[in-house]
Each structure stands twice: as C-alpha cells, then as structure tokens.
Amino acid sequence: MTFQANTRDIISIASLSKDEILRILVLAENLKKVPQPHLLAGTILGSCFFEPSTRTRLSFESAMHRLGGKVIGFSDASTTSTSKHEKLSDTIKIISQYVDVIVMRHPLEGSARRAAESTEIPVINGGDGTNQHPTQTLLDLFTIKECQGSLENLKIAMVGDLKNGRTVHSLAQACALFNTRLYFVSPKGLEMPQHILDDLIQMGARFSFHTAIEDVIDKVDILYMTRVQEERFTDKTEYQRLKDSFILTLDLLQRSKKENLRVMHPFPRVNEISRDIDSTPYAYYFQQARNGLFVRQAVLGIALGRLS
Amino acid sequence: MTKSNSKKALLVAEIQSGTIIDHIPAGRAVKIIDLLLPPSAKNELTIGLNLASSKMSTKDIIKIHHRELSEEEANQVAIFASSATISIIRDHQLVKKFKVKIPETVSLSALRCLNPSCITNHEPMRTFFRVIKQKDGIKLHCEYCEKTFSQNEINALKVT
C-alpha cells in the first residue's frame, strides 16, 4: 500500500490502517539497516514544542539531521506568539511559510488535528495533551516486532497507571489489530478507561484484568511497564500500600520460563523497573528509545513524500 | 373542533408558514433552539414546554415562523431528540412531514465539546462530532480530542 499524494499528516494511531502501520515499520527497518543521510536534503523541519519534551523532540530532530534535513523551532510556548494570545491556527499558518514539515507537541487535545487543518504542509503529532502520541505507538510496535520476530498473536501485559497513560491507550488499540492477548495489570482506580475497553471489544480484542505482575509473568512475551504516579492517588496510604506491587524485580522476571520475554518502558521511569534488570537480556527499553529514531525517520520521509 | 383540540390550539398557536418541530422530549426545546437558531437570527418562535402527549407522556414543541428547516438542519435535532418529527407549513397547509434521522456527523459552532482541554474550547472554530448509533441512544465522538460522550453527557452538552 502506498500513501496518498506526496504529503501526509500523522495525527492519530486510530487513523492508520494495519497495512499502513506495517508499511511504516518496514520503512523504519530499512532505514535502520541502511542509513540514508541525504534522503531529506533541502527540507526543513519545524520543531514546535509548546510544552517540554526531551526524548520526542531530540529524537525527531536527530532523525531529521541524520536524513540530511535541517531543523528550526522552539521548545517552550512562552517564547512564541502564543504568549501574546495568538491562536494556534495562526501560529501554524505563519510557521508553515518557513518550513516543509511540522512536528508539534501541545497541551490541548485535538491541537495536532487543528494544526493539520490550518496548513497544507504535513503535520506530525508529537503528543496532544492526554490524547495521542502516534509515533510512540509506532516505535513501540517496531520494538515489539524486532524483539519477537512478529506482531501477530503475542501476549502483552501493560502494567502500572493504565488510566492516565496515553501510551498504553494507543498501544492497546494498535495491538488489537494484531490479535494480541492483552493483560492489564494496575492498581484499583488506575484501570484502563472504559472508552478504550469499548474500542477493544469492538475490535474483537481479548483482555483480562490483574492486580499483580506475578499473575501474568509466566504467560507473556512483553511486559510493558509504566510508572505508578504518586500524584494520581488522593489517598496516600493507598499509594504506599500499592506502590511496591508494581515494581519489576529480576527475581520476578526469572520466574518466567519464556526466553523471549522482554521488558519495555516509554520512560521516564522512577523505581518501577529494578536497575539490575538493565544489563540483562530482558531489558529492551533502551533499544526501544533508539528505535524512535528510525520510526521517526520513516514518518518524516513519508510526510515529505520521499518514501512511500 | 373538539374540546381537546381547542385546548391544544390555545396552548400552542398555529403558524401560517414555517417549521414545526414536534415530539421533543420534555426539557430539551430550549437546547434545540440554542443549537439551531442563534439569537442573531431573530427568528419568530412559538414554544410549548411540558405538554401532554399521547406518544410520550410529556413533550416540548417548537414552531419556527417563516423559516423552513432543511432536512440536514433538522437532522441535527436528532442528537437531542431522536423521536422528533418535522412538519413544513406553507399558507397553513402541511406540505412536508418527516421524522428526523440521526446524522453521521454533527458540526455546529454552537455545540461545544465537554472536554475543557479540547482545542475546540480554546480556538474560534466549529466542533466536529462523529455520531455513534447504539440500541439505547447515541454517543458523540469528538474528532479533535477523540473523547466519546454518552447520551446523558450529550444531553448536558453546552450550547453557546
């Protein structure tokens, strides 16, 4: 399957078909094996981060530089005309005069779609509030495929704050395209939200709920860890009671008999993954971060019509 | 004219020409007026609230004088009143009558998203909802913030 015309916005994982997702992953894999340092020569990326980001912003900027393109932009809305109450649509229209593609992160949901409507140049969503972060999902899928050999029929546990984590929401929806058996491990009150579950049911996905990693450790191929955030608990004694339930230790990992078991995390992490796991074959989170580079290269190449 | 018909006529006057929106669930007429007829339009309206109805215990009714709603406009009513019927009147004659159909999408600047963090509540722009039809009502999915709202939440949607 090829993409339409020469440009394409990447706003939401929900807007990508299974074929399109797989095509992006293939392109990313090719770029990882055979770098193309001149692919985007002559083009400029507008890196528009209205709220702070380290990993996503640096990853996109590095991706652009390594493809021969250039980057201009900002990492703080207070330095832009947003501080003068300029509307987002105007800001994007003006920036579009200077660049060939925009990557943006913005605190309001739907902002990336609004930006895409406001310009003819492609817009890539680097995170819009608590809504979508499609390139994170794509790099997660790429990583799963890389370490498991395939995306089909896997067993994946998502652990931690499933209520507030946009990465697990998008990843669950994407995994449903590949007949994944999902295991949701979370404290009471931080379960996967009903609207995500409704989507999964409609897609025919199979999932179950658990309150301890021990319940699923011997079943799964991937443990996708997320941070249980103290600030989400109104009852602090409840947090104290639960916080250690979702810490992954090496002892716990070694209960699994599955040699292909891998641990992923979107970062930042606090204490939910014991540091002694970092140097073991289970740890795949640093490779996961690196894969963001290749996936974002693929997305930029598609957006600018240099890859199809 | 029967006694019950004359009592009905006293409650809500006839119109010469225009549109009648009937069988609106009681309590929703004002929201529908805000949705379809902004104050700037200065439409002449006759409204009946909490009227007895043989079909639905109580109902509201709206009569819009000298304006014929298109089917597309009328179908926007369906998100608040899926049982509503539309009658087009010309010179006291009924020329067209139809039930509203639930539309596939709803895009009205008057209908605001319930999510305060949705960009549509921060920019001068229309909302855009995709309608999800279910057995027991509808849900509205905001195409911007991608949040979905239940029928109860829809009934509480802000109309500006």
XYZ file of N, CA, C and O in Angstrom, chain A residues 120-301:
728
model
N -1.161 23.485 4.595
C -1.046 22.476 3.538
C 0.142 21.553 3.780
O 0.226 20.471 3.213
N 1.098 21.999 4.595
C 2.283 21.158 4.797
C 1.946 20.079 5.832
O 1.023 20.252 6.637
N 2.657 18.952 5.798
C 2.317 17.863 6.712
C 2.594 18.206 8.177
O 3.571 18.899 8.484
N 1.750 17.687 9.026
C 1.883 17.866 10.469
C 1.984 16.490 11.120
O 1.185 15.592 10.815
N 2.964 16.344 11.990
C 3.140 15.095 12.731
C 2.885 15.399 14.198
O 3.466 16.337 14.761
N 2.009 14.635 14.785
C 1.626 14.836 16.182
C 2.674 14.228 17.108
O 2.849 13.008 17.134
N 3.347 15.080 17.879
C 4.323 14.603 18.860
C 3.715 14.509 20.253
O 4.448 14.390 21.231
N 2.401 14.553 20.312
C 1.714 14.456 21.598
C 0.754 15.609 21.772
O 1.188 16.766 21.808
N -0.546 15.327 21.840
C -1.517 16.398 22.075
C -2.268 16.110 23.378
O -3.189 15.307 23.419
N -1.837 16.768 24.422
C -2.439 16.580 25.745
C -2.394 15.122 26.164
O -1.364 14.452 26.014
N -3.520 14.633 26.648
C -3.598 13.227 27.065
C -4.142 12.345 25.948
O -4.485 11.197 26.177
N -4.222 12.893 24.742
C -4.866 12.180 23.632
C -3.935 11.209 22.934
O -3.839 10.034 23.299
N -3.222 11.667 21.913
C -2.463 10.744 21.084
C -0.975 11.065 21.086
O -0.563 12.211 21.273
N -0.188 10.051 20.821
C 1.254 10.219 20.611
C 1.612 9.111 19.620
O 2.250 8.113 19.977
N 1.193 9.271 18.366
C 1.240 8.138 17.433
C 2.625 7.579 17.153
O 2.781 6.369 16.955
N 3.652 8.444 17.126
C 4.979 7.912 16.828
C 5.513 7.083 18.002
O 6.332 6.184 17.783
N 5.051 7.348 19.204
C 5.428 6.489 20.343
C 4.840 5.095 20.129
O 5.530 4.088 20.334
N 3.585 5.049 19.701
C 2.964 3.747 19.457
C 3.682 3.016 18.331
O 3.909 1.803 18.420
N 4.038 3.757 17.298
C 4.720 3.127 16.162
C 6.079 2.573 16.589
O 6.455 1.459 16.199
N 6.811 3.321 17.395
C 8.118 2.807 17.817
C 7.950 1.640 18.787
O 8.776 0.728 18.813
N 6.886 1.658 19.573
C 6.603 0.526 20.448
C 6.335 -0.726 19.617
O 6.840 -1.814 19.911
N 5.518 -0.579 18.582
C 5.208 -1.723 17.710
C 6.465 -2.211 16.995
O 6.683 -3.419 16.852
N 7.265 -1.277 16.524
C 8.518 -1.629 15.852
C 9.399 -2.449 16.782
O 9.983 -3.459 16.389
N 9.475 -2.004 18.023
C 10.319 -2.670 19.005
C 9.802 -4.074 19.321
O 10.578 -5.025 19.431
N 8.482 -4.175 19.468
C 7.886 -5.488 19.752
C 8.179 -6.443 18.588
O 8.602 -7.592 18.785
N 7.997 -5.955 17.384
C 8.235 -6.782 16.189
C 9.705 -7.187 16.117
O 10.034 -8.323 15.773
N 10.576 -6.264 16.462
C 12.015 -6.534 16.383
C 12.424 -7.631 17.368
O 13.173 -8.549 17.018
N 11.933 -7.539 18.588
C 12.406 -8.496 19.597
C 11.612 -9.796 19.613
O 12.073 -10.801 20.169
N 10.421 -9.795 18.996
C 9.613 -11.011 18.981
C 9.568 -11.668 17.604
O 9.081 -12.784 17.469
N 10.018 -10.964 16.586
C 10.005 -11.522 15.236
C 8.702 -11.288 14.485
O 8.638 -11.452 13.273
N 7.664 -10.935 15.200
C 6.355 -10.737 14.576
C 5.489 -9.942 15.545
O 5.781 -9.860 16.747
N 4.402 -9.372 14.993
C 3.441 -8.688 15.860
C 2.207 -9.544 16.138
O 1.377 -9.210 16.965
N 2.069 -10.627 15.395
C 0.812 -11.403 15.442
C 0.764 -12.350 16.637
O 1.758 -13.006 16.975
N -0.449 -12.371 17.264
C -0.749 -13.403 18.274
C 0.172 -13.406 19.486
O 0.473 -14.464 20.038
N 0.632 -12.227 19.877
C 1.503 -12.147 21.049
C 0.683 -11.986 22.316
O -0.512 -11.673 22.270
N 1.366 -12.173 23.441
C 0.732 -11.929 24.744
C 1.483 -10.788 25.413
O 2.684 -10.907 25.683
N 0.770 -9.708 25.654
C 1.417 -8.489 26.144
C 0.716 -8.003 27.410
O -0.516 -7.865 27.426
N 1.514 -7.773 28.458
C 0.984 -7.198 29.696
C 1.346 -5.726 29.748
O 2.477 -5.348 29.476
N 0.361 -4.919 30.104
C 0.601 -3.485 30.325
C 0.420 -3.245 31.814
O -0.610 -3.638 32.384
N 1.430 -2.634 32.421
C 1.496 -2.581 33.878
C 1.630 -1.139 34.359
O 2.407 -0.376 33.801
N 0.890 -0.807 35.395
C 1.061 0.489 36.047
C -0.175 1.357 35.963
O -1.288 0.906 36.177
N 0.021 2.636 35.655
C -1.081 3.588 35.561
C -1.689 3.506 34.170
O -1.253 4.185 33.248
N -2.685 2.673 34.036
C -3.304 2.471 32.724
C -4.412 3.488 32.475
O -4.878 3.618 31.345
N -4.820 4.172 33.501
C -5.918 5.146 33.349
C -5.425 6.401 32.645
O -6.067 6.932 31.748
N -4.260 6.874 33.056
C -3.791 8.179 32.588
C -2.726 8.101 31.506
O -2.319 9.127 30.973
N -2.251 6.916 31.218
C -1.141 6.795 30.281
C -1.602 6.740 28.835
O -2.171 5.745 28.384
N -1.322 7.832 28.078
C -1.768 7.818 26.687
C -1.016 6.778 25.865
O -1.537 6.259 24.871
N 0.221 6.444 26.279
C 0.979 5.472 25.504
C 0.301 4.100 25.562
O 0.202 3.414 24.540
N -0.163 3.688 26.721
C -0.800 2.375 26.814
C -2.172 2.369 26.130
O -2.595 1.350 25.594
N -2.860 3.507 26.140
C -4.141 3.568 25.446
C -3.941 3.291 23.954
O -4.600 2.451 23.364
N -3.017 4.068 23.362
C -2.779 3.922 21.919
C -2.208 2.552 21.596
O -2.575 1.942 20.590
N -1.293 2.066 22.445
C -0.663 0.780 22.153
C -1.694 -0.356 22.223
O -1.685 -1.249 21.386
N -2.580 -0.282 23.196
C -3.624 -1.317 23.306
C -4.494 -1.328 22.052
O -4.789 -2.395 21.503
N -4.877 -0.145 21.597
C -5.715 -0.061 20.393
C -4.976 -0.595 19.181
O -5.549 -1.276 18.341
N -3.687 -0.295 19.083
C -2.906 -0.777 17.944
C -2.697 -2.282 18.022
O -2.799 -2.993 17.022
N -2.424 -2.798 19.216
C -2.189 -4.242 19.383
C -3.419 -5.050 18.999
O -3.305 -6.194 18.538
N -4.591 -4.446 19.187
C -5.827 -5.149 18.849
C -5.892 -5.489 17.368
O -6.610 -6.401 16.964
N -5.147 -4.765 16.542
C -5.115 -5.059 15.108
C -4.365 -6.354 14.813
O -4.497 -6.918 13.723
N -3.575 -6.819 15.785
C -2.679 -7.948 15.535
C -3.038 -9.173 16.385
O -2.191 -10.013 16.639
N -4.279 -9.244 16.810
C -4.765 -10.397 17.567
C -3.951 -10.628 18.846
O -3.658 -11.770 19.212
N -3.578 -9.560 19.498
C -2.792 -9.661 20.728
C -3.694 -10.026 21.900
O -4.803 -9.519 22.019
N -3.214 -10.878 22.758
C -3.897 -11.169 24.018
C -3.303 -10.187 25.025
O -2.110 -10.227 25.329
N -4.166 -9.324 25.582
C -3.694 -8.261 26.464
C -3.989 -8.590 27.928
O -5.052 -9.135 28.254
N -3.057 -8.250 28.778
C -3.210 -8.405 30.221
C -2.987 -7.036 30.848
O -1.913 -6.452 30.701
N -4.010 -6.527 31.545
C -3.916 -5.197 32.144
C -3.679 -5.346 33.645
O -4.533 -5.850 34.355
N -2.500 -4.890 34.073
C -2.108 -5.028 35.474
C -2.008 -3.636 36.066
O -1.128 -2.855 35.697
N -2.903 -3.326 36.991
C -2.910 -1.959 37.514
C -3.517 -1.925 38.903
O -4.276 -2.814 39.284
N -3.188 -0.841 39.666
C -3.859 -0.672 40.963
C -5.328 -0.334 40.743
O -5.714 0.168 39.681
N -6.118 -0.605 41.782
C -7.544 -0.224 41.725
C -7.635 1.297 41.580
O -6.954 2.042 42.271
N -8.456 1.709 40.632
C -8.602 3.144 40.399
C -7.758 3.647 39.243
O -7.977 4.746 38.747
N -6.817 2.850 38.814
C -5.980 3.247 37.674
C -6.103 2.245 36.531
O -5.146 2.000 35.792
N -7.289 1.674 36.413
C -7.507 0.680 35.351
C -7.603 1.368 33.985
O -7.849 2.579 33.888
N -7.473 0.572 32.933
C -7.666 1.063 31.562
C -9.081 1.654 31.464
O -10.043 1.039 31.889
N -9.213 2.857 30.890
C -10.526 3.513 30.860
C -11.545 2.770 30.008
O -11.190 2.075 29.054
N -12.790 2.964 30.345
C -13.867 2.239 29.673
C -13.909 2.527 28.179
O -14.193 1.629 27.382
N -13.619 3.776 27.759
C -13.742 4.065 26.323
C -12.692 3.300 25.515
O -12.947 2.927 24.369
N -11.545 3.009 26.125
C -10.544 2.180 25.450
C -11.031 0.734 25.404
O -10.924 0.051 24.378
N -11.594 0.280 26.527
C -12.115 -1.091 26.570
C -13.231 -1.272 25.539
O -13.311 -2.312 24.876
N -14.071 -0.252 25.405
C -15.151 -0.316 24.404
C -14.568 -0.481 23.002
O -15.072 -1.266 22.192
N -13.511 0.286 22.715
C -12.848 0.162 21.400
C -12.292 -1.239 21.218
O -12.421 -1.842 20.145
N -11.664 -1.759 22.267
C -11.047 -3.088 22.164
C -12.104 -4.162 21.937
O -11.907 -5.087 21.139
N -13.223 -4.031 22.624
C -14.308 -5.002 22.453
C -14.810 -4.961 21.017
O -15.005 -5.995 20.374
N -14.980 -3.744 20.513
C -15.467 -3.598 19.142
C -14.486 -4.214 18.137
O -14.890 -4.719 17.093
N -13.202 -4.171 18.478
C -12.191 -4.725 17.580
C -11.985 -6.221 17.793
O -11.158 -6.829 17.131
N -12.722 -6.791 18.754
C -12.616 -8.228 18.994
C -11.392 -8.633 19.802
O -10.973 -9.791 19.766
N -10.802 -7.687 20.518
C -9.581 -7.991 21.281
C -9.915 -8.775 22.548
O -10.997 -8.638 23.115
N -8.967 -9.592 22.972
C -9.115 -10.356 24.217
C -8.241 -9.727 25.288
O -7.068 -9.435 25.021
N -8.806 -9.507 26.467
C -8.036 -8.889 27.538
C -8.577 -9.338 28.878
O -9.710 -9.811 28.984
N -7.736 -9.166 29.902
C -8.141 -9.501 31.265
C -7.474 -8.519 32.218
O -6.519 -7.827 31.856
N -8.005 -8.494 33.440
C -7.542 -7.523 34.432
C -6.848 -8.246 35.578
O -7.325 -9.276 36.036
N -5.758 -7.635 36.071
C -4.983 -8.249 37.132
C -4.460 -7.175 38.067
O -4.343 -6.006 37.682
N -4.121 -7.613 39.289
C -3.624 -6.640 40.255
C -2.187 -6.917 40.676
O -1.671 -6.238 41.564
N -1.555 -7.879 40.063
C -0.155 -8.149 40.421
C 0.583 -8.696 39.215
O 0.020 -9.491 38.434
N 1.823 -8.296 39.062
C 2.636 -8.773 37.948
C 2.796 -10.291 38.029
O 2.850 -10.978 36.999
N 2.857 -10.817 39.247
C 3.027 -12.272 39.438
C 1.955 -13.069 38.698
O 2.196 -14.183 38.268
N 0.768 -12.469 38.561
C -0.349 -13.181 37.925
C -0.090 -13.473 36.448
O -0.709 -14.374 35.883
N 0.774 -12.674 35.832
C 0.910 -12.784 34.364
C 2.323 -13.114 33.912
O 2.562 -13.368 32.743
N 3.285 -13.107 34.827
C 4.700 -13.162 34.438
C 5.043 -14.401 33.628
O 5.908 -14.350 32.740
N 4.380 -15.511 33.886
C 4.748 -16.734 33.162
C 3.940 -16.899 31.869
O 4.057 -17.921 31.187
N 3.130 -15.893 31.543
C 2.269 -16.032 30.354
C 2.759 -15.164 29.186
O 2.500 -15.487 28.026
N 3.411 -14.063 29.465
C 3.539 -13.001 28.463
C 4.874 -12.993 27.733
O 5.893 -13.469 28.230
N 4.813 -12.393 26.526
C 6.010 -12.192 25.715
C 6.622 -10.823 25.993
O 7.831 -10.642 25.878
N 5.749 -9.849 26.291
C 6.205 -8.479 26.536
C 5.575 -7.984 27.856
O 4.378 -8.154 28.077
N 6.417 -7.385 28.686
C 5.943 -6.655 29.861
C 6.152 -5.176 29.553
O 7.286 -4.731 29.445
N 5.050 -4.457 29.366
C 5.158 -3.029 29.056
C 4.890 -2.278 30.348
O 3.751 -2.202 30.806
N 5.966 -1.767 30.944
C 5.868 -1.139 32.265
C 5.602 0.356 32.136
O 6.151 1.029 31.250
N 4.772 0.877 33.029
C 4.606 2.337 33.119
C 4.667 2.719 34.594
O 4.503 1.879 35.474
N 4.869 3.980 34.824
C 5.073 4.484 36.180
C 3.745 4.601 36.916
O 2.775 5.117 36.366
N 3.697 4.124 38.170
C 2.551 4.408 39.041
C 2.891 5.715 39.751
O 3.818 5.776 40.532
N 2.122 6.717 39.434
C 2.488 8.058 39.884
C 1.801 8.384 41.199
O 0.581 8.346 41.324
N 2.596 8.765 42.159
C 2.058 9.082 43.488
C 1.018 10.193 43.412
O 0.007 10.187 44.117
N 1.256 11.155 42.482
C 0.359 12.312 42.419
C -1.053 11.949 41.970
O -1.984 12.731 42.119
N -1.236 10.740 41.420
C -2.576 10.331 40.969
C -3.409 9.781 42.116
O -4.608 9.553 41.942
N -2.781 9.503 43.249
C -3.513 8.915 44.365
C -3.998 10.005 45.306
O -3.209 10.761 45.854
N -5.305 10.062 45.522
C -5.822 11.010 46.516
C -5.561 10.456 47.920
O -5.333 11.218 48.859
N -5.565 9.134 48.036
C -5.301 8.500 49.329
C -3.836 8.055 49.338
O -3.477 7.052 48.709
N -2.996 8.770 50.075
C -1.562 8.490 50.041
C -1.222 7.172 50.724
O -0.251 6.508 50.344
N -2.023 6.762 51.715
C -1.739 5.477 52.345
C -2.003 4.346 51.359
O -1.326 3.320 51.377
N -2.992 4.556 50.493
C -3.278 3.573 49.454
C -2.092 3.470 48.500
O -1.693 2.371 48.101
N -1.504 4.596 48.144
C -0.320 4.583 47.282
C 0.815 3.821 47.956
O 1.477 2.988 47.328
N 1.011 4.095 49.260
C 2.085 3.418 49.989
C 1.854 1.905 49.989
O 2.795 1.123 49.876
N 0.596 1.525 50.100
C 0.273 0.091 50.133
C 0.518 -0.555 48.775
O 0.927 -1.701 48.683
N 0.300 0.212 47.711
C 0.314 -0.372 46.361
C 1.623 -0.175 45.605
O 1.905 -0.904 44.662
N 2.398 0.800 46.026
C 3.488 1.220 45.130
C 4.469 0.113 44.815
O 5.031 0.058 43.730
N 4.683 -0.802 45.755
C 5.654 -1.861 45.508
C 5.048 -3.066 44.789
O 5.756 -4.006 44.455
N 3.736 -3.024 44.564
C 3.098 -4.131 43.842
C 3.470 -4.110 42.389
O 3.311 -5.097 41.689
N 3.929 -2.967 41.930
C 4.145 -2.803 40.503
C 5.594 -2.477 40.202
O 5.897 -1.812 39.237
N 6.455 -2.985 41.050
C 7.882 -2.856 40.787
C 8.353 -4.189 40.234
O 8.096 -5.244 40.808
N 9.011 -4.118 39.107
C 9.514 -5.314 38.458
C 10.923 -5.590 38.956
O 11.819 -4.750 38.822
N 11.110 -6.763 39.524
C 12.435 -7.147 40.008
C 12.990 -8.283 39.155
O 12.225 -8.984 38.451
N 14.280 -8.486 39.273
C 14.919 -9.563 38.500
C 14.397 -10.926 38.967
O 14.156 -11.820 38.151
N 14.190 -11.067 40.270
C 13.651 -12.325 40.811
C 12.311 -12.665 40.165
O 12.053 -13.810 39.787
N 11.492 -11.635 40.040
C 10.162 -11.832 39.463
C 10.282 -12.242 37.990
O 9.615 -13.166 37.524
N 11.149 -11.557 37.284
C 11.345 -11.869 35.859
C 11.798 -13.301 35.667
O 11.374 -13.981 34.721
N 12.661 -13.759 36.567
C 13.255 -15.083 36.394
C 12.283 -16.210 36.678
O 12.595 -17.381 36.453
N 11.086 -15.859 37.130
C 10.046 -16.885 37.289
C 9.491 -17.309 35.938
O 8.876 -18.368 35.819
N 9.679 -16.453 34.941
C 9.148 -16.802 33.623
C 10.052 -17.820 32.954
O 11.274 -17.738 33.028
N 9.428 -18.771 32.275
C 10.214 -19.763 31.526
C 10.389 -19.340 30.071
O 10.999 -20.041 29.284
N 9.811 -18.182 29.724
C 9.815 -17.789 28.314
C 11.113 -17.044 27.997
O 11.362 -15.953 28.511
N 11.898 -17.598 27.116
C 13.185 -16.994 26.765
C 12.996 -15.702 25.980
O 13.902 -14.872 25.934
N 11.854 -15.571 25.331
C 11.636 -14.384 24.509
C 11.043 -13.214 25.296
O 10.775 -12.160 24.731
N 10.860 -13.383 26.603
C 10.253 -12.317 27.393
C 11.142 -11.072 27.379
O 12.343 -11.147 27.642
N 10.523 -9.936 27.072
C 11.253 -8.680 27.058
C 10.459 -7.616 27.833
O 9.237 -7.656 27.868
N 11.205 -6.664 28.404
C 10.591 -5.581 29.187
C 10.731 -4.285 28.415
O 11.821 -3.948 27.937
N 9.646 -3.556 28.306
C 9.657 -2.247 27.632
C 9.119 -1.198 28.589
O 8.375 -1.507 29.538
N 9.480 0.069 28.317
C 9.006 1.193 29.141
C 9.128 2.452 28.291
O 10.163 2.675 27.669
N 8.108 3.312 28.265
C 8.196 4.515 27.438
C 9.065 5.612 28.052
O 9.373 6.586 27.369
N 9.426 5.471 29.321
C 10.222 6.454 30.059
C 9.500 7.808 30.134
O 8.647 8.101 29.294
N 9.721 8.604 31.144
C 10.689 8.430 32.214
C 10.255 7.367 33.226
O 9.078 7.167 33.456
N 11.238 6.677 33.806
C 10.937 5.715 34.843
C 11.406 6.277 36.170
O 12.265 7.154 36.233
N 10.836 5.739 37.232
C 11.264 6.096 38.580
C 11.856 4.835 39.201
O 13.030 4.552 39.004
N 11.019 4.048 39.869
C 11.561 2.848 40.508
C 10.841 1.579 40.077
O 11.013 0.533 40.673
N 10.008 1.677 39.028
C 9.170 0.523 38.680
C 9.932 -0.595 37.990
O 9.417 -1.708 37.871
N 11.134 -0.312 37.513
C 11.992 -1.371 36.982
C 13.278 -1.360 37.785
O 14.006 -0.358 37.805
N 13.554 -2.474 38.442
C 14.773 -2.580 39.242
C 15.985 -2.402 38.332
O 16.053 -2.949 37.234
N 16.957 -1.641 38.806
C 18.110 -1.286 37.952
C 18.959 -2.491 37.557
O 19.667 -2.455 36.544
N 18.898 -3.564 38.353
C 19.728 -4.717 37.987
C 19.178 -5.456 36.763
O 19.813 -6.385 36.250
N 18.011 -5.044 36.294
C 17.463 -5.640 35.071
C 18.106 -5.021 33.837
O 18.166 -5.651 32.769
N 18.624 -3.805 33.973
C 19.116 -3.062 32.813
C 20.149 -3.830 32.001
O 20.183 -3.712 30.770
N 20.992 -4.591 32.669
C 22.100 -5.253 31.964
C 21.749 -6.677 31.552
O 22.612 -7.417 31.074
N 20.475 -7.058 31.710
C 20.082 -8.430 31.338
C 19.433 -8.437 29.957
O 18.986 -7.387 29.475
N 19.304 -9.578 29.323
C 18.635 -9.650 28.014
C 17.152 -9.281 28.068
O 16.547 -8.992 27.047
N 16.567 -9.318 29.278
C 15.147 -8.956 29.375
C 14.924 -7.483 28.993
O 13.904 -7.134 28.428
N 15.879 -6.644 29.356
C 15.714 -5.191 29.196
C 15.769 -4.806 27.726
O 16.774 -5.060 27.050
N 14.702 -4.229 27.258
C 14.695 -3.808 25.845
C 14.305 -2.348 25.738
O 14.005 -1.848 24.669
N 14.300 -1.599 26.847
C 13.776 -0.238 26.825
C 14.739 0.757 26.220
O 14.307 1.773 25.669
N 16.035 0.496 26.318
C 16.962 1.429 25.682
C 16.945 1.245 24.163
O 17.007 2.227 23.407
N 16.832 -0.021 23.726
C 16.675 -0.246 22.284
C 15.371 0.395 21.799
O 15.281 0.911 20.695
N 14.358 0.334 22.656
C 13.056 0.936 22.341
C 13.222 2.428 22.078
O 12.718 2.959 21.080
N 13.981 3.099 22.947
C 14.191 4.537 22.773
C 14.940 4.808 21.464
O 14.609 5.726 20.717
N 15.946 3.984 21.203
C 16.727 4.178 19.966
C 15.856 3.954 18.726
O 16.004 4.645 17.727
N 14.976 3.006 18.797
C 14.115 2.726 17.650
C 13.236 3.917 17.286
O 12.744 4.019 16.155
N 13.044 4.811 18.238
C 12.270 6.017 17.958
C 12.903 6.817 16.824
O 12.220 7.454 16.018
N 14.221 6.761 16.760
C 14.951 7.482 15.723
C 14.542 6.985 14.328
O 14.236 7.779 13.428
N 14.511 5.682 14.158
C 14.257 5.107 12.832
C 12.783 5.232 12.443
O 12.460 5.501 11.282
N 11.926 5.047 13.407
C 10.488 5.187 13.128
C 10.178 6.627 12.740
O 9.410 6.893 11.809
N 10.777 7.562 13.450
C 10.528 8.986 13.130
C 11.167 9.382 11.812
O 10.654 10.228 11.096
N 12.268 8.745 11.468
C 12.831 8.969 10.134
C 11.835 8.504 9.066
O 11.606 9.190 8.065
N 11.272 7.335 9.295
C 10.297 6.805 8.324
C 9.101 7.745 8.204
O 8.637 8.052 7.100
N 8.611 8.205 9.317
C 7.429 9.088 9.328
C 7.747 10.410 8.612
O 6.941 10.910 7.827
N 8.922 10.948 8.864
C 9.318 12.194 8.189
C 9.451 11.957 6.689
O 9.028 12.786 5.875
N 10.053 10.842 6.314
C 10.225 10.537 4.892
C 8.896 10.402 4.171
O 8.731 10.890 3.046
